[in-house]
Short mmCIF file of C-alpha atoms and ligand atoms in Angstrom, two decimals:
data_model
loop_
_atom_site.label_atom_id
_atom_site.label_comp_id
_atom_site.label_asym_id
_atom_site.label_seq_id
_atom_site.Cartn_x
_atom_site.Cartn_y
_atom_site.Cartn_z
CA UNK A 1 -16.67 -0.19 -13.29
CA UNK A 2 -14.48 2.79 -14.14
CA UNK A 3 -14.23 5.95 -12.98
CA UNK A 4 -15.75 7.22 -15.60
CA UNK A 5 -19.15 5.99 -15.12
CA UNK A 6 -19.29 7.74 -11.61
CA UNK A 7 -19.97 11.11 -13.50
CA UNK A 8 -16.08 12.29 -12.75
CA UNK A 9 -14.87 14.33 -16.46
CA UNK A 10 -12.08 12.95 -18.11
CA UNK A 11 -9.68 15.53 -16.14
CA UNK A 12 -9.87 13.56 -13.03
CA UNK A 13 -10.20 10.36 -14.78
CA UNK A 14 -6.81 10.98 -16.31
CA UNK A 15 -5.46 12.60 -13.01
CA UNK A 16 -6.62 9.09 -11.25
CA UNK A 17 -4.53 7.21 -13.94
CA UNK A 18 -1.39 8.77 -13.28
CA UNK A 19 -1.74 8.45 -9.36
CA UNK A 20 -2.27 4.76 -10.73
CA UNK A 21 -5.46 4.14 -10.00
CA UNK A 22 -7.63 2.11 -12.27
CA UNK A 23 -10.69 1.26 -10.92
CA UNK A 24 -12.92 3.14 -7.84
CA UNK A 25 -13.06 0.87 -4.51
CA UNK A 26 -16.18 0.18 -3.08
CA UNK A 27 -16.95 3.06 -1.03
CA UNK A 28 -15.83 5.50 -4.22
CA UNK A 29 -18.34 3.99 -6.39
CA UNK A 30 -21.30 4.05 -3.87
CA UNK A 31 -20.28 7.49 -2.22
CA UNK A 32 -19.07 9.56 -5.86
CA UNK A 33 -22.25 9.60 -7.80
CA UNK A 34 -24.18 10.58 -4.55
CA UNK A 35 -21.91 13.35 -3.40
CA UNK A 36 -22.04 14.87 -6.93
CA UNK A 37 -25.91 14.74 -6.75
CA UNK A 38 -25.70 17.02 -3.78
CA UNK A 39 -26.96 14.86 -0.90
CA UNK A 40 -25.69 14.36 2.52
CA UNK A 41 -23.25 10.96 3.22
CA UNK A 42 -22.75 9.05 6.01
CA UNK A 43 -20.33 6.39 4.84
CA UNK A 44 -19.20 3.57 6.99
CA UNK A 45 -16.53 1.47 5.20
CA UNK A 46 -13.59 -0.73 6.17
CA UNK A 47 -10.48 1.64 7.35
CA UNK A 48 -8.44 1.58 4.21
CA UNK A 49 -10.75 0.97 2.19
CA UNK A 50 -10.67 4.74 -0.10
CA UNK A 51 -12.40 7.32 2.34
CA UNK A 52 -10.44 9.98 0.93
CA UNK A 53 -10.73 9.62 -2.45
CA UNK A 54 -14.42 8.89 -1.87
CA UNK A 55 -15.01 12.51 -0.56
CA UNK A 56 -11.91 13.67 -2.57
CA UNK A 57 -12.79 13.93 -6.05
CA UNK A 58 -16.54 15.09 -5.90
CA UNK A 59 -14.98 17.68 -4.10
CA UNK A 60 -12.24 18.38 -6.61
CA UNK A 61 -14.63 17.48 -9.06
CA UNK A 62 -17.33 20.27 -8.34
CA UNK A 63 -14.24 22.65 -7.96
CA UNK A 64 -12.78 22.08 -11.00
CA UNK A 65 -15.93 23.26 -12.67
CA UNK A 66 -16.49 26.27 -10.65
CA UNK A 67 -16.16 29.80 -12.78
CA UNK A 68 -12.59 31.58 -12.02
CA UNK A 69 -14.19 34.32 -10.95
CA UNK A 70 -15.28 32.15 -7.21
CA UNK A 71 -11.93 30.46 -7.29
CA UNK A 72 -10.19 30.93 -3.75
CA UNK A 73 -13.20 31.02 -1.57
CA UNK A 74 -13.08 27.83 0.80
CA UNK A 75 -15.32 25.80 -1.12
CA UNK A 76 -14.71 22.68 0.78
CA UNK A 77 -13.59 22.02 4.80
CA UNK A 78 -12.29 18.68 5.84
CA UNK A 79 -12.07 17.84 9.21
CA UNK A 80 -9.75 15.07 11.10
CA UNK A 81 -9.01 14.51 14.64
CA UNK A 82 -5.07 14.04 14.18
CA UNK A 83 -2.46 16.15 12.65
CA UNK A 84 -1.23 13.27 10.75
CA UNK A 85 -4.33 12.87 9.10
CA UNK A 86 -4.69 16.48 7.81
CA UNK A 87 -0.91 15.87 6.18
CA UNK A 88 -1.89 12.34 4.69
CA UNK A 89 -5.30 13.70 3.37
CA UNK A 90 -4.04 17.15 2.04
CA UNK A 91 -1.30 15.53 0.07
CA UNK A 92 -3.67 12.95 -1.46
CA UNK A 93 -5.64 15.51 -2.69
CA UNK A 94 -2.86 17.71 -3.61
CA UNK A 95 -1.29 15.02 -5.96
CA UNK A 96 -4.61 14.77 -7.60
CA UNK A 97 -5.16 18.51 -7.91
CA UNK A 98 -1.67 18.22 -9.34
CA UNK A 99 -2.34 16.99 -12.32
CA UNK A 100 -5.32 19.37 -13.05
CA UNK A 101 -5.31 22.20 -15.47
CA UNK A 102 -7.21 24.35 -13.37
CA UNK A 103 -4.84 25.45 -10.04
CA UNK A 104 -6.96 24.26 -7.57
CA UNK A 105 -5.29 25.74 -3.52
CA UNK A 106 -5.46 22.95 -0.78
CA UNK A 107 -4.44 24.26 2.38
CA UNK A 108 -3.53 22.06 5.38
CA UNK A 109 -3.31 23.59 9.13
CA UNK A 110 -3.20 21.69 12.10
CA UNK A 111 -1.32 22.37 15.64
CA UNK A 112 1.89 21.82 17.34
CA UNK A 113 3.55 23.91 14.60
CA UNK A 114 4.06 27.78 14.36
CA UNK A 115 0.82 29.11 12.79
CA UNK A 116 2.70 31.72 11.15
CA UNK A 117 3.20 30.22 7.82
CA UNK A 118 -0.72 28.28 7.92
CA UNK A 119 -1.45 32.48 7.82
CA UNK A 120 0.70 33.11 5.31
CA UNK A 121 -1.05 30.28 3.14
CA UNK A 122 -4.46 31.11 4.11
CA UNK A 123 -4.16 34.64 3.14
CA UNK A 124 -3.69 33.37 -0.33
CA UNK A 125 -6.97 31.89 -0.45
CA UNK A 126 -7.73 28.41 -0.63
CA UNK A 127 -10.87 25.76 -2.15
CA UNK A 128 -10.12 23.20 0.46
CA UNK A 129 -8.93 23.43 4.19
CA UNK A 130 -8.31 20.29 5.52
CA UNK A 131 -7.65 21.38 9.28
CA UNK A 132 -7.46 19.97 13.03
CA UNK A 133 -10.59 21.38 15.03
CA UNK A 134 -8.47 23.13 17.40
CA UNK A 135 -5.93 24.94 15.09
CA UNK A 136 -8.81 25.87 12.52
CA UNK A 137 -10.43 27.79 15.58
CA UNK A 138 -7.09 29.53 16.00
CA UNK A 139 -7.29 30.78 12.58
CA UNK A 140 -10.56 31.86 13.06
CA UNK A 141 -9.59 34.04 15.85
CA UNK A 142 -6.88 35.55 13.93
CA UNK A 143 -9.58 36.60 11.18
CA UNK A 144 -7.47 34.34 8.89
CA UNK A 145 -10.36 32.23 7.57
CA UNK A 146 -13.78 32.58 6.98
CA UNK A 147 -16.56 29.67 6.71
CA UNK A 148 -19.07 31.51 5.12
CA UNK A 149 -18.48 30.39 1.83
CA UNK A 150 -18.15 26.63 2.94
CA UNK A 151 -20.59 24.81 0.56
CA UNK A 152 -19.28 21.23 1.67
CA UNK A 153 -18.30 20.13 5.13
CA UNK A 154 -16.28 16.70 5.79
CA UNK A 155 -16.07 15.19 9.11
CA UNK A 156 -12.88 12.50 8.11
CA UNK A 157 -13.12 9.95 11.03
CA UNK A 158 -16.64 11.70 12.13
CA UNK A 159 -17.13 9.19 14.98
CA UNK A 160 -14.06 10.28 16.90
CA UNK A 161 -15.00 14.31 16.08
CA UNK A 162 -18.44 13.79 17.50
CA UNK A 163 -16.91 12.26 20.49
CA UNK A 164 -16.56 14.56 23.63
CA UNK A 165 -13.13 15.53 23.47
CA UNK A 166 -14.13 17.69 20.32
CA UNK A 167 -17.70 18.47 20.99
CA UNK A 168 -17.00 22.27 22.14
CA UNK A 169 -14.56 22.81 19.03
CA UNK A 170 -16.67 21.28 16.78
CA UNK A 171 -19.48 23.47 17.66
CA UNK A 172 -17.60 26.39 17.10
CA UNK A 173 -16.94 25.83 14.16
CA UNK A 174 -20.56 24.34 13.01
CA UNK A 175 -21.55 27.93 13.83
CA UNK A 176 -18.79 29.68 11.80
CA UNK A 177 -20.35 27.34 8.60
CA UNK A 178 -23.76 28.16 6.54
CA UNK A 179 -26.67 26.50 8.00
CA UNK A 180 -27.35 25.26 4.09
CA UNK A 181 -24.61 23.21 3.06
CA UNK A 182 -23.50 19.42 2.08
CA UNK A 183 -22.08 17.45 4.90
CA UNK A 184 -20.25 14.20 4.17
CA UNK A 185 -19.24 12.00 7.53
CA UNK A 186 -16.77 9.09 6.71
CA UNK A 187 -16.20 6.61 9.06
CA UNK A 188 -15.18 2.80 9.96
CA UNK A 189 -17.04 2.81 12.85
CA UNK A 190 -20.27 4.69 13.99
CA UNK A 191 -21.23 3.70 17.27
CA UNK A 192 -24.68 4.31 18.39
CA UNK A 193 -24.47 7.10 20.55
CA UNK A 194 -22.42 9.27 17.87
CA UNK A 195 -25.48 8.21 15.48
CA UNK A 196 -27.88 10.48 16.69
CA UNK A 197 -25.59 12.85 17.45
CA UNK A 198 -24.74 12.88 13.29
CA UNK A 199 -28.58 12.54 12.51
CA UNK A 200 -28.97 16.10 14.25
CA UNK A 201 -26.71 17.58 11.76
CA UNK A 202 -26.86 15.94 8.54
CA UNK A 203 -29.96 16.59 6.29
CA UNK A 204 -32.30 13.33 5.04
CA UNK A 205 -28.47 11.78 4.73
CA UNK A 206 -27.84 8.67 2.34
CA UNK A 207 -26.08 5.79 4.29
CA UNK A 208 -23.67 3.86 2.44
CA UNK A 209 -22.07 1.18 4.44
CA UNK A 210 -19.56 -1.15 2.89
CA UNK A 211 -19.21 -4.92 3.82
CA UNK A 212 -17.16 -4.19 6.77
CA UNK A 213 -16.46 -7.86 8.46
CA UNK A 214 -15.68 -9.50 5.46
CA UNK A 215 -12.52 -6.99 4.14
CA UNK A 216 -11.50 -7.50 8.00
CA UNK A 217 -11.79 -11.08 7.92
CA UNK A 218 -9.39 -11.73 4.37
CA UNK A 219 -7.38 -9.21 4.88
CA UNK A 220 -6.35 -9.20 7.77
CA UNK A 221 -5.13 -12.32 9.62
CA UNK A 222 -6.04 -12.03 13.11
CA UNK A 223 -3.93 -13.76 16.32
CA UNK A 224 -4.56 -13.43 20.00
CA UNK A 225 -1.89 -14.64 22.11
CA UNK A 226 -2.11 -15.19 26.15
CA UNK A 227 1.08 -14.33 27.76
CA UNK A 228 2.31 -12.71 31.56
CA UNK A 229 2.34 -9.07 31.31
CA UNK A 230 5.81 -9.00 32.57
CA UNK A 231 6.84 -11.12 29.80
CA UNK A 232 4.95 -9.10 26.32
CA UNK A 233 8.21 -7.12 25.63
CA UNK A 234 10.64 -10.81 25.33
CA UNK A 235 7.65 -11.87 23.14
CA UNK A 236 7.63 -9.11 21.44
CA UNK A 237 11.16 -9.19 20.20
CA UNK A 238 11.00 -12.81 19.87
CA UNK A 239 8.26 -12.39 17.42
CA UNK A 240 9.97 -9.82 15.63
CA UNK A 241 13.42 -11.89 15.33
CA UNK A 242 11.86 -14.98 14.94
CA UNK A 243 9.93 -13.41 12.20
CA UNK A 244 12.02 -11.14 10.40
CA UNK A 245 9.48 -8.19 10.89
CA UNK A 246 10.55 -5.39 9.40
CA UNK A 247 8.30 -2.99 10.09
CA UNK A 248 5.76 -3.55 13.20
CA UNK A 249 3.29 -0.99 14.65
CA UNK A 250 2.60 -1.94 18.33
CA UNK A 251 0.27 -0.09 20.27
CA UNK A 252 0.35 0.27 24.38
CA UNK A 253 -2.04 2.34 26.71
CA UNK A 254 -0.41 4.93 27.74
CA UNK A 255 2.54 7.30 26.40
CA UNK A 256 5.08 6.34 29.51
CA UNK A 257 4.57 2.81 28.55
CA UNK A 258 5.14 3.80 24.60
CA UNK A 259 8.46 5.64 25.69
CA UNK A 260 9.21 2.16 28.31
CA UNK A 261 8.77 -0.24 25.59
CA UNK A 262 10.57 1.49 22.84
CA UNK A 263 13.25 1.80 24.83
CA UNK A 264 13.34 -2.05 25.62
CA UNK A 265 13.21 -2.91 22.39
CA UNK A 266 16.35 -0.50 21.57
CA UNK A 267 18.21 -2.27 23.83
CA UNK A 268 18.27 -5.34 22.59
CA UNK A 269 19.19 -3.27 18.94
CA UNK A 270 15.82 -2.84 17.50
CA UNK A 271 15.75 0.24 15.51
CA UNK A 272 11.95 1.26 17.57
CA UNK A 273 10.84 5.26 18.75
CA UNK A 274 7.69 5.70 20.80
CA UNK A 275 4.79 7.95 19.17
CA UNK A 276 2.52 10.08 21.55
CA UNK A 277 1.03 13.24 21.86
CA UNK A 278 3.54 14.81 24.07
CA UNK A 279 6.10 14.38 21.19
CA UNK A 280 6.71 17.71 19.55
CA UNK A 281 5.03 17.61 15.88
CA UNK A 282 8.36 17.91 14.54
CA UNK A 283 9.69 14.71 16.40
CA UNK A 284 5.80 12.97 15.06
CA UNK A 285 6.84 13.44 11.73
CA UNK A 286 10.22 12.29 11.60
CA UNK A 287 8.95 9.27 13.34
CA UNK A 288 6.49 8.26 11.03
CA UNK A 289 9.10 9.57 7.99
CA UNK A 290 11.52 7.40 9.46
CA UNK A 291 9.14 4.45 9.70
CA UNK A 292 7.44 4.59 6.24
CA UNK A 293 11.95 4.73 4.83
CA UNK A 294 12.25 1.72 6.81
CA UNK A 295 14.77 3.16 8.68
CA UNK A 296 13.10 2.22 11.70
CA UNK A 297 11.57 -1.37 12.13
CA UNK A 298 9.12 -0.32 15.17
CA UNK A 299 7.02 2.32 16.35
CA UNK A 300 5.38 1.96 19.66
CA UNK A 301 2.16 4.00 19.87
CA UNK A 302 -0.70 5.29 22.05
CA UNK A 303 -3.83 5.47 19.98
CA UNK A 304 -2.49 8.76 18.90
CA UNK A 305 -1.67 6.31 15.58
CA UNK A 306 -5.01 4.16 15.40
CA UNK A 307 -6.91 6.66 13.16
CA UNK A 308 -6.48 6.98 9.50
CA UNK A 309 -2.81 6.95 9.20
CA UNK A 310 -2.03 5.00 5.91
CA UNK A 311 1.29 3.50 5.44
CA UNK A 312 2.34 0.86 2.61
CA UNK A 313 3.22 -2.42 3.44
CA UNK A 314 2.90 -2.35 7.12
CA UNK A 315 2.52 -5.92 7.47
CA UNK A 316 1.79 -6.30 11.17
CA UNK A 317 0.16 -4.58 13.86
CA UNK A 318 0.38 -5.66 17.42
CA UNK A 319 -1.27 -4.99 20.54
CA UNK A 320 0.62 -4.92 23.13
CA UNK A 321 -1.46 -3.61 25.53
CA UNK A 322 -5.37 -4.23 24.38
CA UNK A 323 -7.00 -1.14 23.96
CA UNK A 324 -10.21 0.10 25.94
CA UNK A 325 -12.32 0.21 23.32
CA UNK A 326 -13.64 -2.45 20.54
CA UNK A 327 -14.04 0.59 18.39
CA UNK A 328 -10.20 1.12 18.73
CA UNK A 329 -9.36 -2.19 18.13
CA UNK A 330 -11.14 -2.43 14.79
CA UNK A 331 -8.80 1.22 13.94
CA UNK A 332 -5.67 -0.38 15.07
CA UNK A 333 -5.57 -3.38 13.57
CA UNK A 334 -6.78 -1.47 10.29
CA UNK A 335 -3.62 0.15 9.55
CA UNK A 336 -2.21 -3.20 8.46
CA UNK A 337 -3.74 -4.88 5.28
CA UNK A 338 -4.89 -1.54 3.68
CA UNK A 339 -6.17 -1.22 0.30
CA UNK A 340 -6.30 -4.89 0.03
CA UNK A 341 -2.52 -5.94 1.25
CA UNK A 342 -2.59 -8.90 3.45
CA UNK A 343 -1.86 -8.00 7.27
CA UNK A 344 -1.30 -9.44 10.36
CA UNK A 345 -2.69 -8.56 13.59
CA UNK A 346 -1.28 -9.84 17.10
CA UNK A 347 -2.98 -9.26 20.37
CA UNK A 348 -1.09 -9.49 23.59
CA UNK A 349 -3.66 -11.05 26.16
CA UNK A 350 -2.75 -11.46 29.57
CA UNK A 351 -4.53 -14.01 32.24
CA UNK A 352 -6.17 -11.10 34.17
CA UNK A 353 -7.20 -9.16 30.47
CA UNK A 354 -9.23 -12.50 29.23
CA UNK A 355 -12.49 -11.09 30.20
CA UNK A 356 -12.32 -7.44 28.88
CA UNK A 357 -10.61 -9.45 25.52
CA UNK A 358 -13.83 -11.40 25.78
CA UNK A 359 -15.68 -8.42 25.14
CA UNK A 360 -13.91 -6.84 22.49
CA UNK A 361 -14.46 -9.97 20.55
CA UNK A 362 -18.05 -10.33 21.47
CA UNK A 363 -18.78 -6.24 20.35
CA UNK A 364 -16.30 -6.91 17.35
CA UNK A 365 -18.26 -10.48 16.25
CA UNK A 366 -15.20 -12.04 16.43
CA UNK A 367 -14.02 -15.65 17.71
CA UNK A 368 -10.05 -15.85 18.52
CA UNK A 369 -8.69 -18.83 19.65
CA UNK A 370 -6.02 -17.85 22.43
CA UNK A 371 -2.50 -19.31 21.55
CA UNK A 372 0.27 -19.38 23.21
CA UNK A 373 3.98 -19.32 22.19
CA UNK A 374 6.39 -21.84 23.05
CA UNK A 375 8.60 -20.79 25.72
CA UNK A 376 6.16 -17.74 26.75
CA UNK A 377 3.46 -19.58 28.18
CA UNK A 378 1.56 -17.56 30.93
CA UNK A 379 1.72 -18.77 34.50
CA UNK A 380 0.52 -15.64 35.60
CA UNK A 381 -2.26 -16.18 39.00
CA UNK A 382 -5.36 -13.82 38.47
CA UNK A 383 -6.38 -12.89 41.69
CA UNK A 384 -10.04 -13.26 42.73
CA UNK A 385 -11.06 -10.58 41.87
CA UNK A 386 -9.97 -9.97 38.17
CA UNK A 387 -8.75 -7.42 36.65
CA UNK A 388 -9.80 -5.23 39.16
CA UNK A 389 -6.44 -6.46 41.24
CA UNK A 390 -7.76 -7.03 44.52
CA UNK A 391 -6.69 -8.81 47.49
CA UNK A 392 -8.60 -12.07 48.80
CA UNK A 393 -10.97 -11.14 51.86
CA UNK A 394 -10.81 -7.55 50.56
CA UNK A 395 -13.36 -5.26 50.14
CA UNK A 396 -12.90 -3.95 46.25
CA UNK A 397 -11.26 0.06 47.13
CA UNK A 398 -13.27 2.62 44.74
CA UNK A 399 -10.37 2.26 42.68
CA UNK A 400 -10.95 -1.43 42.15
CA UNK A 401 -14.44 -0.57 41.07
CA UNK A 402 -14.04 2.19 38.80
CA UNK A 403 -11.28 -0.21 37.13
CA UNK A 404 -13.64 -3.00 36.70
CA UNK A 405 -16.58 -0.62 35.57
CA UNK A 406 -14.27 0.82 32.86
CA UNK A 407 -12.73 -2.97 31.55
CA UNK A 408 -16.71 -3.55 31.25
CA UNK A 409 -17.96 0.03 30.12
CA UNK A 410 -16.43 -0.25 26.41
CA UNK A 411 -14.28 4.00 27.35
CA UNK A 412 -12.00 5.08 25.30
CA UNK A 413 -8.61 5.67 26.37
CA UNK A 414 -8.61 9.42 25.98
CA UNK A 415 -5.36 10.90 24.73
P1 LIG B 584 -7.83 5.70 2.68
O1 LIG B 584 -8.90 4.77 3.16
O2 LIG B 584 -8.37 6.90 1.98
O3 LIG B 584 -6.83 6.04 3.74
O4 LIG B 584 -7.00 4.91 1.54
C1 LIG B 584 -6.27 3.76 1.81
C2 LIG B 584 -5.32 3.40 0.69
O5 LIG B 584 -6.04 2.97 -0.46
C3 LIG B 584 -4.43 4.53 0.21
O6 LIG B 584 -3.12 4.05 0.16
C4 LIG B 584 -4.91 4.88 -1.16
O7 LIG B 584 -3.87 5.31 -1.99
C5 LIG B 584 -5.48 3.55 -1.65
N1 LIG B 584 -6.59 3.71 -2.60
C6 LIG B 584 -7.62 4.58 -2.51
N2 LIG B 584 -8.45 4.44 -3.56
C7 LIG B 584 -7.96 3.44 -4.34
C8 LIG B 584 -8.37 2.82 -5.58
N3 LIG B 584 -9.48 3.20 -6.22
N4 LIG B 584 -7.61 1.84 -6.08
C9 LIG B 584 -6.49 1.44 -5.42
N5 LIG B 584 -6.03 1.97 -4.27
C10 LIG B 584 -6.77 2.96 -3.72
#
């Protein structure tokens, strides 16, 4: 089907061609037509799979057709949990808008830069803000952006913004927005809990969910591998010399193990940086820059990098440390074998993290043989009682429970 026949004019359709792209992906020719008829959208598809173009062009779309006279109200707001995101989905629209007749502003603000120039930009006026939660507040404080215009609201990774963590900000700003408006929640994952929470503020929404486990299953080839823990980082260059990797995304728990790692890894002359939140946004970007160049073959990252972030032919994704969450792991491993690329995924699974790996597969329908390397075989004795790391003819210490509760509760590792 072309783009065409999703009710986009020829404007975009041309626009689309020139970015290269031919034909809509699955999620852009369910979510398009809908958007453009006005209804609410929760859409659930495979991560790289065309979320941002799916929201993108109704949005540029309805813009592009709005009289002059309304142009630089903030038609549209997007909001993402990471300030990586708001740069990767403000430039794809940008590039699109780009190639339109009519000038259609796009601003992008997010934190851990000066807000000065985001001001500066804003004052201009704008049809789209793509923003982090807690920066757009900022802006609101400074009276440098107003809602009330909003006509569509986008929640980009909704599950993570209706999380906790950015349940204050994200009221806030609900009540900056008009109560009557078009909200569109995009998603890979929509766990129950953050269900109802969406029900409450999306209006007689249309679901559109998108074969998820097949795209995961073909595209991305899937390995667990059981190993000591003190032994994952000699695997881990092993597999990337034995390889020839050449550009590797590894994820860990925490950001002291992220700066540990990397620094292992550059030891041994492996062009790897860690990439955390306590890096300065500056030092983010030139990571990721560096990475997508291929001047660096690794980054090691806290989950920080699990949402959204798109880069081309990054063939393999490894999990060094498993993450908390099944949720997470499905984001991980979905930044390799995007937009139908073949990737490969590696999970690092040591004796005493069988069970909680267990249960990632069994939320994740998944069934991963556990191999082992040659040479790296674990030996590793799990003591009695699990993961919990107890001592025989020990009463478990609270510590020992609250561990095992959290392998079993499913928590995400907060950042
Ligand atoms: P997203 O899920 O929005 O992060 O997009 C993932 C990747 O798919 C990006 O690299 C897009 O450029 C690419 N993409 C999005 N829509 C299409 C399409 N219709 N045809 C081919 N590639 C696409």
């Amino acid at each position: 089907m072309p783009f065409a026949a999703l009710g986009l004019s020829p404007a975009i359709v041309r626009a689309l061609q020139i970015e290269g792209f031919s034909s809509p992906s699955a999620i852009q020719t369910e979510a398009i037509p809908t958007i453009l008829a006005g209804r609410d959208v929760v859409g659930s598809a495979q991560t790289g799979s065309g979320k941002t173009l799916a929201y993108g062009l109704p949005l540029l779309e309805k813009i592009s057709t709005l009289a002059s006279g309304r142009a630089r109200r903030i038609h549209a707001l997007v909001l993402v949990p990471t300030r990586e995101l708001a740069v990767q989905a403000g430039t794809t629209l940008r590039e699109l808008a780009g190639h339109l007749q009519q000038e259609i502003r796009i601003t992008v603000v997010f934190g851990g830069v000066s807000i000065n120039p985001q001001l500066l930009a804003l004052r201009g006026g704008a049809h789209i803000v793509v923003a982090t939660p807690g920066r757009l507040l900022d802006l609101i404080a400074h009276n440098a952006v107003r809602l009330d215009t909003v006509q569509t609201l986008v929640l980009d990774e909704a599950d993570r913004l209706l999380e906790l963590g950015f349940q204050d900000e994200l009221r806030s700003i609900l009540e900056c927005l008009p109560k009557a408006r078009q909200s569109l929640f995009f998603s890979a994952t929509f766990p129950a809990a953050v269900v109802e929470l969406a029900d409450a503020l999306l209006l007689d929404p249309v679901r559109i969910a998108v074969a998820l486990e097949p795209q995961t299953e073909s595209d991305i080839e899937q390995h667990a591998v059981l190993v000591d823990a003190g032994r994952r980082t000699q695997l881990l260059r092993h597999l990337i010399n034995t390889n020839h990797w050449k550009r590797v995304l590894v994820f860990v728990a925490t950001k002291h193990a992220a700066e540990i790692v990397a620094d292992k890894l550059r030891k041994v002359r492996i062009h790897a940086e860690p990439f955390h939140g306590e890096l300065s946004q500056g030092k983010r970007a030139q990571v990721l820059a560096d990475f997508k160049a291929s001047r660096l073959t690794a980054i090691v990252a806290t989950d920080l990098a699990a949402r959204g972030i798109d880069i081309h032919q990054l063939p393999v994704v490894v999990n060094y440390d498993l993450p908390r969450s099944s949720i997470d792991y499905t984001h991980r491993i979905g930044r390799t074998g995007r937009a139908g690329e073949h990737g490969v995924a590696f999970s690092f699974v040591t004796p005493a993290q069988e069970p909680h790996f267990r249960l990632i597969q069994k939320r994740n329908a998944l069934s991963l043989p556990l191999d082992t390397v040659e040479g790296f075989e674990a030996a590793e004795v799990i003591p009695p009682l699990h993961n919990g790391g107890g001592i025989k003819g020990k009463r478990p210490s609270k510590k020992d429970k609250l561990r095992a509760q959290n392998s079993n509760s499913d928590l995400k590792i907060s950042l």
